[in-house]
């Protein structure tokens, strides 16, 4: 039996390789940061991590995690509702709710699980989910696990959303779901308009703030802060694995009845392990830092503005962005790979994306800015982009 299956898999792997879609891991032998060391010995500036606030290697978070490691030990060996909840987990849940001006929070092992476990307990075949076409894979999978009717609208297209909401009037309850920031373009969901349409068409709203929490909005409270509608969406999901420290963990925060039902019924919560106490402790420290000062958020915003304005002035074609994601458009798949490879030789680590990750003919290099970047890091990257841009005739 296995021989036939082995050939079947080997053929698929070959197809992936031949299509040039093979993903290889680059091996890092240093902490995550602005500068990382690879196992080849090369030191590179990192412009492709989700380490937006530079917290992945933050001394205060390490100290908080280390203390909890001593006080609470390594792991919980349990799901939350059996014996996997410490006071740290509860404290972090309250802190996250305070941060987003919501009523309650439930932690998960990852945001993938938060999204995977949010729809099925709340909605049935009588209801409707209206989802942005570019929503994250975990939202798509979560929706698949739920029996609600599915409607899809084109990315951030409010006319299309309105049309879908009209179609969805047949169902009992309606939930609009969107990413806060879309990871390939860096564009922000037009959440104010979405909430207006939700009010008009009697729908609820869920936003996944994974790429926007800590990044978007003056104090990093995400897209609801940017549009001044904090507390006005029913459900927010997010990750502790990006701006919020970068370790592991996810959450759903929102209306208290919703969170309570998730505690009763959400399968990734009921059937998967608790995050380790050290991660919860570092999470508490992280939220305290974010509430106490905007130093990191301000630095990130300054870095993003500086980088984008310099790159635009050089003549690069940059997708409009309100996040820390900057898509440098090259349009040609091969060019994007060559450009990224040459940048790596210059010590700048970025990723070139092309179809099917982005639409055909929209190949690009995605740059992710961080509060960990100093001005000299940005200048080095900009200089390298200019050099390669001229070599490859992207710039005149
Ligand atoms: C990264 C990401 C996730 C997954 O988060 P994890 O905590 O790593 O599982 C979910 N949704 C969006 C929009 C993301 O960008």
CSV table of N, CA and C and ligand atoms in Angstrom, one decimal, residues 50 109-115 135-139 178-183 208-211 237-242 247-251, ligand 1:
chain,number,residue,atom,x,y,z
A,50,UNK,N,7.3,39.3,11.6
A,50,UNK,CA,6.1,40.0,12.1
A,50,UNK,C,6.4,40.6,13.5
A,109,UNK,N,-4.3,28.5,21.9
A,109,UNK,CA,-2.9,28.2,21.6
A,109,UNK,C,-2.3,29.0,20.5
A,110,UNK,N,-3.2,29.5,19.6
A,110,UNK,CA,-2.8,30.3,18.5
A,110,UNK,C,-4.0,31.0,17.9
A,111,UNK,N,-3.8,32.0,17.1
A,111,UNK,CA,-5.0,32.7,16.5
A,111,UNK,C,-5.6,31.8,15.4
A,112,UNK,N,-4.8,30.9,14.9
A,112,UNK,CA,-5.3,29.9,13.9
A,112,UNK,C,-6.5,29.1,14.6
A,113,UNK,N,-6.2,28.8,15.9
A,113,UNK,CA,-7.3,28.1,16.7
A,113,UNK,C,-8.4,29.0,17.1
A,114,UNK,N,-8.1,30.3,17.4
A,114,UNK,CA,-9.2,31.2,17.7
A,114,UNK,C,-10.1,31.3,16.6
A,115,UNK,N,-9.6,31.5,15.4
A,115,UNK,CA,-10.5,31.6,14.2
A,115,UNK,C,-11.1,30.3,13.8
A,135,UNK,N,-9.5,37.2,3.2
A,135,UNK,CA,-9.3,36.8,4.6
A,135,UNK,C,-8.3,35.7,4.8
A,136,UNK,N,-7.6,35.7,6.0
A,136,UNK,CA,-6.6,34.7,6.3
A,136,UNK,C,-7.1,33.2,6.2
A,137,UNK,N,-6.2,32.3,5.9
A,137,UNK,CA,-6.6,30.9,5.8
A,137,UNK,C,-7.3,30.4,7.0
A,138,UNK,N,-6.9,30.9,8.2
A,138,UNK,CA,-7.6,30.3,9.4
A,138,UNK,C,-9.0,30.7,9.5
A,139,UNK,N,-9.4,31.9,9.0
A,139,UNK,CA,-10.8,32.3,8.9
A,139,UNK,C,-11.5,31.4,7.9
A,178,UNK,N,-13.7,40.1,8.7
A,178,UNK,CA,-12.6,40.7,7.9
A,178,UNK,C,-11.3,40.7,8.7
A,179,UNK,N,-10.2,40.5,8.0
A,179,UNK,CA,-8.9,40.8,8.5
A,179,UNK,C,-8.8,42.4,8.8
A,180,UNK,N,-8.1,42.8,9.8
A,180,UNK,CA,-7.9,44.2,10.0
A,180,UNK,C,-6.9,44.8,9.0
A,181,UNK,N,-5.8,44.1,8.9
A,181,UNK,CA,-4.8,44.5,7.8
A,181,UNK,C,-4.6,43.2,7.0
A,182,UNK,N,-4.6,43.4,5.7
A,182,UNK,CA,-4.4,42.3,4.8
A,182,UNK,C,-2.9,42.2,4.5
A,183,UNK,N,-2.4,40.9,4.7
A,183,UNK,CA,-1.0,40.8,4.8
A,183,UNK,C,-0.2,41.0,3.5
A,208,UNK,N,-10.2,40.4,12.6
A,208,UNK,CA,-9.0,39.7,13.0
A,208,UNK,C,-7.9,40.7,13.0
A,209,UNK,N,-7.4,41.1,14.2
A,209,UNK,CA,-6.4,42.1,14.3
A,209,UNK,C,-5.0,41.6,14.3
A,210,UNK,N,-4.7,40.4,13.8
A,210,UNK,CA,-3.4,39.8,13.9
A,210,UNK,C,-2.3,40.7,13.4
A,211,UNK,N,-2.5,41.3,12.2
A,211,UNK,CA,-1.4,42.1,11.6
A,211,UNK,C,-1.6,43.6,12.1
A,237,UNK,N,-10.4,38.9,16.9
A,237,UNK,CA,-9.5,37.9,17.2
A,237,UNK,C,-8.1,38.5,17.0
A,238,UNK,N,-7.1,37.8,17.6
A,238,UNK,CA,-5.7,38.3,17.4
A,238,UNK,C,-4.7,37.3,17.8
A,239,UNK,N,-3.4,37.6,17.6
A,239,UNK,CA,-2.4,36.7,18.0
A,239,UNK,C,-1.4,37.3,18.9
A,240,UNK,N,-0.8,36.4,19.7
A,240,UNK,CA,0.4,36.9,20.5
A,240,UNK,C,1.7,36.6,19.8
A,241,UNK,N,1.5,36.1,18.6
A,241,UNK,CA,2.7,35.6,17.8
A,241,UNK,C,3.3,36.6,16.8
A,242,UNK,N,2.7,37.8,16.8
A,242,UNK,CA,3.3,38.9,15.9
A,242,UNK,C,3.7,40.1,16.7
A,247,UNK,N,5.8,35.0,20.5
A,247,UNK,CA,6.0,33.6,20.9
A,247,UNK,C,4.9,32.7,20.3
A,248,UNK,N,3.8,32.6,21.0
A,248,UNK,CA,2.7,31.7,20.6
A,248,UNK,C,1.5,32.2,21.4
A,249,UNK,N,0.4,31.9,20.8
A,249,UNK,CA,-0.9,32.2,21.5
A,249,UNK,C,-1.8,33.0,20.7
A,250,UNK,N,-3.1,32.9,20.9
A,250,UNK,CA,-4.1,33.7,20.2
A,250,UNK,C,-5.2,34.0,21.2
A,251,UNK,N,-6.1,34.8,20.7
A,251,UNK,CA,-7.3,35.2,21.6
A,251,UNK,C,-8.5,35.6,20.7
B,1,LIG,C1,-0.8,35.3,11.5
B,1,LIG,C2,-2.3,35.3,11.4
B,1,LIG,C3,-3.1,34.4,12.0
B,1,LIG,C4,-2.5,33.2,12.7
B,1,LIG,O1,-1.9,33.5,14.0
B,1,LIG,P1,-1.2,32.4,14.8
B,1,LIG,O2,-1.3,32.9,16.2
B,1,LIG,O3,0.2,32.4,14.3
B,1,LIG,O4,-1.9,31.1,14.6
B,1,LIG,C5,-4.5,34.5,12.0
B,1,LIG,N1,-5.0,35.5,11.3
B,1,LIG,C6,-4.3,36.4,10.6
B,1,LIG,C7,-5.0,37.5,9.9
B,1,LIG,C8,-2.9,36.4,10.7
B,1,LIG,O5,-2.2,37.3,10.0
